[in-house]
């Protein structure tokens, strides 16, 4: 007899496997957080605010659909007028304890926005993070990155903006990681008094998958809070306003506390191990799943990887990297290969960390470039398992450990996927307006006219031809470029 299955299982099931999307996993993360607090004897509430945009464009829809579940768990969802006001609202949740008549022990908050929204909200995110979080609150910053600009006007990478705000960055690799790493991210936020970034890429958050769930009221495993040197006034938010002291507290105490938390809880882990150490791969997020696919495509299971001396280290927090675990992993390898999307964030930290290490613990470092300085992995566009497989084989060749079986397997992969590594689609689809769409007529221009585009469906005219339109501005800047151009045109 089959068990009864309900669409609400994704939120209500306390054990086993459920089927849910990335956005729904983020909803469940908040529900579980409140249930976990309740089991620990805490009276907490939750608050969610942000501004929609791909790949988080459907997050608000998922929240509205789950409004009954949110109400049961004292979670308020209030979309922002814009990203920065939403972030300021989340900051306010951490100040609840300063007001008379506070109704709860603390309020945890979740901010969401696409990559350009992270940019727009930068000032608010920086102020909120410098102020800090309450001991029973915490703030997660969901940064939606569309690396290949599939539904965005920029091919976005949010790490640099989050780092500028001194917000630690978690990079989940799968829907399961949303559920597994999310509770640790909230716990770190409370412990270190930091807002914590949660990088959500298109390929993960827009995916649906089965995931294992456990009863959130069973606090398992407990979070290990490491002994740590505290500043005189602790790590959490306080009512005072001391900008210079806030900066010192952030640099000297709070960010090192984040690294200590990751170390104490073993969040960074070796996923392919062995005694022989030839090539060590360091990766995170989507690049991790692509790396594992590349190894599978090359026939490098754990036994073959051990034979070649290939090991893999998966980071949970990509900034600031926890140095002690990294140092233990790096020691003894001939080379470390960093596999990450877009501009280097992990690689540059590793270079700085290992620069003064003893020679025996300082392997050659490759990633965006090979050992001779030639390009290896791109800093633009997207990585694919095939590109990663090419890089792995090239570095193993340089280290002298590639055998004929691996060369043959790689040759078959190249033949199957073509020179570019990605099979071209049989039919190229050009964007166009839906039948009856008013944009189809409203974007037709009088002869001799030119239009200035903003963000929206009407930007498809840029791909259609015959309608002279300049590229779109950022959101909210529509037409303002004409202010600069008007005085200097006839």
XYZ file of C-alpha atoms in Angstrom:
490
model
C 0.000 0.000 0.000
C 1.408 3.398 -1.015
C 1.637 6.148 1.614
C -0.664 9.119 1.273
C 1.076 11.947 -0.573
C 0.111 15.616 -0.366
C 1.336 18.748 -2.106
C 1.885 20.157 1.390
C 4.472 17.455 2.143
C 7.219 19.788 0.929
C 6.456 21.987 3.941
C 4.887 19.609 6.470
C 6.735 16.294 6.084
C 9.036 15.704 9.054
C 11.118 12.914 7.576
C 11.900 11.122 4.349
C 12.127 12.668 0.901
C 10.044 15.453 -0.606
C 9.853 16.974 -4.053
C 10.268 20.745 -4.171
C 11.785 23.584 -6.152
C 14.672 25.763 -5.094
C 12.322 28.604 -4.184
C 10.127 26.261 -2.165
C 13.206 24.950 -0.339
C 13.938 28.527 0.740
C 10.371 28.834 2.038
C 10.798 25.590 3.983
C 14.122 26.856 5.348
C 12.283 29.703 7.090
C 9.529 27.433 8.416
C 12.105 25.011 9.784
C 14.055 27.822 11.430
C 11.073 28.929 13.485
C 10.220 25.325 14.398
C 13.826 24.692 15.432
C 13.792 27.778 17.642
C 10.524 26.719 19.222
C 11.984 23.311 20.068
C 14.957 25.062 21.676
C 12.621 27.059 23.899
C 12.881 30.312 21.951
C 9.923 32.468 20.984
C 10.985 33.808 17.587
C 9.271 35.210 14.523
C 10.414 35.623 10.949
C 10.379 38.440 8.408
C 10.936 38.239 4.655
C 11.324 41.206 2.337
C 12.970 41.939 -0.995
C 12.305 42.759 -4.607
C 11.614 40.160 -7.264
C 13.798 39.478 -10.272
C 15.170 36.419 -12.050
C 16.349 33.970 -10.841
C 14.389 34.860 -7.696
C 11.441 36.079 -9.739
C 9.099 33.375 -8.449
C 10.121 33.503 -4.807
C 7.328 35.890 -3.842
C 4.834 33.659 -5.660
C 5.987 30.684 -3.610
C 5.681 32.733 -0.410
C 2.160 33.910 -1.226
C 1.153 30.330 -2.008
C 2.514 29.275 1.395
C 0.901 32.117 3.365
C -0.969 29.689 5.606
C 2.254 27.922 6.555
C 3.990 31.257 7.148
C 1.220 32.412 9.482
C 1.468 29.194 11.507
C 5.158 29.926 12.073
C 4.883 33.649 12.901
C 6.571 34.655 9.635
C 5.633 37.961 7.999
C 6.210 38.383 4.252
C 6.278 42.007 3.123
C 7.691 42.689 -0.370
C 9.769 45.850 -0.590
C 9.055 48.937 -2.667
C 12.644 48.456 -3.779
C 15.682 46.441 -2.717
C 17.293 48.975 -0.397
C 14.117 49.722 1.564
C 13.556 45.972 1.901
C 17.084 45.597 3.323
C 16.465 48.479 5.728
C 13.290 46.723 6.884
C 15.324 43.574 7.594
C 17.763 45.717 9.570
C 14.835 46.871 11.683
C 14.011 43.298 12.686
C 17.360 43.107 14.462
C 16.526 46.264 16.441
C 13.261 44.887 17.891
C 14.868 44.307 21.280
C 15.660 48.003 21.609
C 11.971 48.945 21.524
C 9.609 48.676 24.485
C 7.012 45.944 24.242
C 8.994 43.500 22.080
C 6.749 40.484 21.426
C 9.433 37.870 20.747
C 12.887 36.794 21.878
C 14.152 37.617 18.404
C 13.230 37.938 14.741
C 15.159 36.220 11.956
C 15.008 37.906 8.565
C 15.548 36.987 4.948
C 16.245 39.535 2.206
C 16.024 38.572 -1.472
C 16.957 40.252 -4.727
C 18.625 39.537 -8.043
C 22.259 40.501 -8.588
C 21.603 44.083 -9.731
C 19.351 44.412 -6.682
C 22.345 43.557 -4.497
C 24.164 46.448 -6.188
C 21.253 48.822 -5.661
C 20.872 47.857 -2.008
C 24.607 48.074 -1.315
C 24.440 51.036 1.060
C 21.612 49.501 3.108
C 23.292 46.081 3.196
C 26.561 47.618 4.339
C 24.911 49.687 7.092
C 22.804 46.756 8.300
C 25.761 44.388 8.397
C 27.980 46.862 10.222
C 25.223 47.304 12.798
C 24.927 43.520 13.151
C 22.300 40.979 14.132
C 20.610 40.091 17.401
C 21.557 36.942 19.290
C 18.202 35.277 18.518
C 17.600 36.952 15.150
C 19.950 36.697 12.185
C 19.722 37.846 8.565
C 20.198 35.880 5.340
C 20.822 37.782 2.105
C 19.600 35.831 -0.934
C 21.580 37.033 -3.952
C 20.093 35.769 -7.217
C 22.802 35.452 -9.868
C 22.067 34.818 -13.548
C 25.586 34.029 -14.746
C 24.737 33.766 -18.417
C 22.131 36.577 -18.530
C 19.384 34.170 -19.590
C 16.697 36.512 -18.275
C 18.715 39.518 -17.107
C 20.329 42.599 -18.591
C 23.680 41.754 -16.973
C 25.620 38.497 -16.632
C 25.838 38.978 -12.908
C 28.161 37.902 -10.105
C 27.297 39.175 -6.617
C 30.290 38.075 -4.549
C 32.257 41.273 -5.058
C 29.368 43.450 -3.874
C 28.764 41.264 -0.827
C 32.461 41.300 0.017
C 32.459 45.098 -0.234
C 29.740 45.075 2.432
C 31.812 42.541 4.441
C 28.995 39.991 4.238
C 30.187 36.343 4.340
C 29.097 34.333 1.294
C 27.604 30.834 1.412
C 27.308 29.127 -1.974
C 24.884 26.143 -1.931
C 25.397 23.679 -4.757
C 21.986 21.957 -4.791
C 18.418 22.240 -3.546
C 19.468 19.862 -0.764
C 22.205 22.320 0.198
C 19.575 25.037 0.687
C 18.011 22.904 3.416
C 21.301 21.658 4.886
C 23.400 24.840 4.860
C 20.594 27.312 5.579
C 20.283 26.483 9.298
C 24.052 26.859 9.691
C 23.918 30.213 7.892
C 21.291 31.480 10.355
C 23.276 30.096 13.303
C 26.462 31.779 12.061
C 24.566 35.044 11.613
C 23.476 34.922 15.245
C 26.852 33.817 16.598
C 29.050 36.302 14.714
C 26.489 39.108 14.502
C 26.811 39.119 10.704
C 24.398 39.236 7.818
C 25.153 36.153 5.717
C 24.990 35.982 1.936
C 23.326 33.010 0.241
C 24.288 32.875 -3.439
C 21.394 31.472 -5.519
C 22.150 30.779 -9.175
C 19.637 30.108 -11.927
C 20.640 26.468 -12.381
C 19.884 25.630 -8.739
C 17.045 27.852 -7.583
C 14.970 27.237 -10.726
C 15.461 23.478 -10.402
C 13.062 21.026 -8.792
C 14.447 17.970 -7.034
C 13.829 15.453 -4.314
C 15.496 16.292 -1.018
C 15.830 14.611 2.354
C 14.116 16.345 5.254
C 14.199 15.777 8.986
C 11.988 16.972 11.787
C 13.199 20.540 12.438
C 12.106 20.204 16.059
C 14.888 17.665 16.540
C 17.953 19.872 16.865
C 20.351 17.566 15.086
C 23.190 18.103 14.657
C 23.687 20.811 17.286
C 25.630 23.815 16.117
C 29.113 23.946 17.581
C 29.810 27.467 18.813
C 33.576 27.705 19.110
C 35.333 29.435 21.997
C 36.387 32.741 20.563
C 37.902 36.029 21.634
C 35.058 38.508 21.851
C 35.226 42.256 21.610
C 34.398 44.116 24.793
C 30.802 44.679 23.700
C 30.298 41.295 22.062
C 29.560 40.527 18.422
C 25.856 41.269 18.154
C 23.939 44.447 17.412
C 23.928 47.199 20.019
C 22.191 50.584 20.151
C 25.350 52.711 20.018
C 26.636 54.440 16.884
C 30.442 54.283 16.589
C 31.468 53.968 12.909
C 35.227 53.553 13.456
C 34.730 51.062 16.285
C 32.155 49.180 14.176
C 34.736 48.732 11.426
C 37.352 47.486 13.901
C 34.866 45.085 15.499
C 33.978 43.725 12.067
C 37.564 43.153 10.911
C 39.122 42.013 14.185
C 36.357 39.904 15.671
C 33.211 39.256 13.657
C 34.678 37.994 10.352
C 37.217 35.766 12.144
C 34.285 34.456 14.210
C 32.566 33.408 10.986
C 35.656 31.456 9.952
C 35.819 29.845 13.396
C 32.166 28.793 13.127
C 32.721 27.150 9.729
C 35.786 25.361 11.094
C 34.037 24.147 14.262
C 31.083 22.763 12.314
C 33.098 21.157 9.512
C 31.122 22.904 6.774
C 33.984 22.778 4.267
C 34.681 19.142 3.470
C 36.775 16.762 1.410
C 34.384 14.916 -0.912
C 36.937 12.906 -2.912
C 39.815 11.719 -0.758
C 42.850 9.472 -0.822
C 46.334 9.115 0.609
C 48.137 10.095 -2.601
C 48.138 13.849 -3.230
C 48.842 14.916 -6.784
C 46.087 17.312 -7.907
C 43.775 18.931 -5.365
C 40.601 20.583 -6.686
C 38.946 23.372 -4.673
C 35.438 24.355 -5.758
C 31.970 25.401 -4.565
C 28.352 25.832 -5.645
C 27.343 25.072 -9.200
C 30.999 24.647 -10.160
C 31.158 21.767 -7.666
C 28.287 19.873 -9.306
C 29.810 20.543 -12.750
C 33.162 19.269 -11.471
C 31.616 16.055 -10.184
C 29.875 15.618 -13.543
C 33.197 16.154 -15.334
C 34.870 13.499 -13.191
C 32.031 11.104 -13.973
C 32.308 11.883 -17.696
C 36.023 11.045 -17.494
C 35.375 7.790 -15.656
C 37.179 9.068 -12.566
C 35.287 7.386 -9.747
C 36.727 7.456 -6.223
C 38.958 4.442 -6.838
C 40.453 5.914 -10.028
C 40.797 9.326 -8.390
C 42.714 7.783 -5.484
C 44.954 5.965 -7.936
C 45.842 9.240 -9.684
C 46.089 11.254 -6.471
C 43.143 13.499 -7.334
C 41.218 14.963 -4.361
C 38.270 17.415 -4.191
C 37.522 20.025 -1.505
C 34.039 21.571 -1.424
C 33.700 24.987 0.212
C 30.466 26.006 1.919
C 31.557 29.596 2.603
C 33.480 31.103 -0.294
C 34.341 34.342 1.512
C 36.103 34.662 3.837
C 37.607 31.193 3.329
C 38.297 29.226 6.493
C 42.114 28.932 6.362
C 42.951 25.994 8.629
C 40.890 23.393 6.765
C 42.163 24.753 3.464
C 45.760 24.500 4.679
C 45.306 20.891 5.752
C 43.774 20.013 2.396
C 46.429 21.832 0.350
C 49.451 20.341 2.109
C 51.339 17.752 0.088
C 49.707 18.297 -3.319
C 51.766 19.046 -6.370
C 49.065 21.456 -7.533
C 45.775 23.030 -6.479
C 43.233 23.639 -9.248
C 40.512 26.147 -8.342
C 37.308 25.628 -10.305
C 34.903 28.557 -9.945
C 32.583 30.530 -12.199
C 33.150 34.084 -13.317
C 35.928 36.281 -11.893
C 38.171 34.639 -9.315
C 37.124 34.977 -5.689
C 38.277 31.682 -4.197
C 41.545 31.540 -6.143
C 42.702 34.983 -5.052
C 42.071 34.170 -1.390
C 43.984 30.899 -1.678
C 46.909 32.683 -3.343
C 47.056 35.175 -0.471
C 46.658 32.452 2.170
C 49.389 30.168 0.822
C 51.863 32.825 -0.272
C 53.889 32.667 2.952
C 53.290 28.987 3.666
C 56.328 26.674 3.858
C 57.385 25.430 0.427
C 56.300 21.893 1.302
C 52.753 23.133 1.978
C 52.555 25.519 -0.984
C 51.458 23.683 -4.134
C 51.351 25.297 -7.541
C 48.080 27.203 -7.918
C 46.077 27.092 -11.149
C 42.562 28.044 -12.124
C 41.916 30.929 -14.448
C 45.440 30.335 -15.810
C 47.643 27.262 -16.008
C 51.116 26.871 -14.551
C 52.661 28.777 -17.458
C 50.250 31.712 -17.359
C 48.122 30.640 -20.339
C 44.288 30.856 -20.042
C 42.760 27.708 -18.553
C 39.235 28.381 -17.209
C 37.265 31.448 -18.351
C 36.317 34.384 -16.138
C 33.260 35.154 -18.276
C 30.184 33.248 -19.369
C 29.401 29.883 -17.811
C 31.488 26.843 -17.027
C 30.411 23.484 -18.397
C 31.406 19.967 -17.306
C 33.234 19.564 -20.622
C 35.379 22.679 -20.087
C 36.177 21.510 -16.587
C 37.054 18.017 -17.857
C 39.475 19.578 -20.360
C 41.154 21.542 -17.573
C 41.427 18.530 -15.260
C 43.007 16.357 -17.956
C 45.404 19.152 -18.943
C 46.613 19.571 -15.365
C 46.924 15.820 -14.779
C 48.961 15.647 -18.010
C 51.224 18.404 -16.730
C 51.697 16.428 -13.508
C 52.543 13.289 -15.489
C 49.794 11.009 -14.208
C 47.465 10.621 -17.228
C 47.303 7.090 -18.595
C 46.024 5.832 -21.939
C 42.633 4.872 -20.521
C 41.990 8.450 -19.383
C 43.225 9.885 -22.679
C 40.855 7.589 -24.554
C 37.926 8.532 -22.310
C 38.667 12.236 -22.750
C 39.013 11.802 -26.514
C 35.590 10.159 -26.687
C 34.117 13.036 -24.643
C 35.620 15.625 -26.991
C 34.252 13.761 -30.005
C 30.785 13.549 -28.467
C 30.540 17.212 -27.436
C 32.420 18.920 -30.266
C 35.238 21.433 -30.260
C 33.370 24.016 -28.204
C 32.343 21.573 -25.515
C 28.638 22.392 -25.829
C 26.432 21.019 -28.571
C 24.751 23.785 -30.562
C 20.939 23.645 -30.517
C 19.359 22.440 -33.730
C 17.051 25.458 -33.799
C 17.973 28.960 -32.648
C 15.022 30.674 -30.947
C 14.892 34.442 -31.335
C 12.893 36.397 -28.722
C 9.632 37.867 -29.968
C 6.447 39.288 -28.485
C 3.524 37.028 -27.696
C 0.554 37.177 -30.022
C -1.544 40.214 -29.141
C 1.091 41.743 -26.845
C 0.656 45.552 -26.707
C 4.440 46.001 -26.778
C 4.402 44.721 -30.348
C 2.637 47.878 -31.508
C 3.780 50.377 -28.868
C 7.437 49.832 -29.763
C 6.953 50.641 -33.456
C 8.531 54.041 -34.073
C 7.773 56.879 -36.497
C 10.297 57.214 -39.291
C 13.431 58.991 -38.137
C 12.775 58.338 -34.439
C 14.873 56.513 -31.884
C 13.833 54.972 -28.563
C 15.668 54.574 -25.272
C 14.854 51.244 -23.618
C 14.398 50.375 -19.965
C 14.233 46.983 -18.307
C 11.158 45.043 -19.358
C 9.607 42.885 -22.054
C 9.925 45.712 -24.570
C 13.713 45.182 -24.641
C 13.054 42.272 -27.001
C 12.936 44.828 -29.808
C 16.746 44.899 -29.564
C 16.783 41.375 -31.003
C 14.044 41.905 -33.587
C 15.589 44.481 -35.913
C 13.898 47.345 -37.717
C 13.040 49.322 -34.558
C 15.965 51.629 -33.687
C 16.254 51.327 -29.912
C 19.283 51.823 -27.663
C 20.148 49.246 -24.965
C 18.290 49.410 -21.627
C 19.402 51.376 -18.599
C 19.368 50.027 -15.063
C 15.972 49.744 -13.379
C 14.680 53.184 -12.479
C 16.948 54.973 -14.935
C 14.680 54.675 -17.955
C 15.136 57.660 -20.243
C 17.555 59.495 -17.944
C 20.389 58.902 -20.426
C 18.607 61.404 -22.676
C 19.381 64.093 -20.085
C 23.060 63.675 -20.898
C 22.621 63.269 -24.612
C 20.050 66.023 -25.314
C 22.296 69.081 -24.953
C 24.760 67.666 -27.442
C 22.513 66.417 -30.258
C 20.674 68.294 -32.983
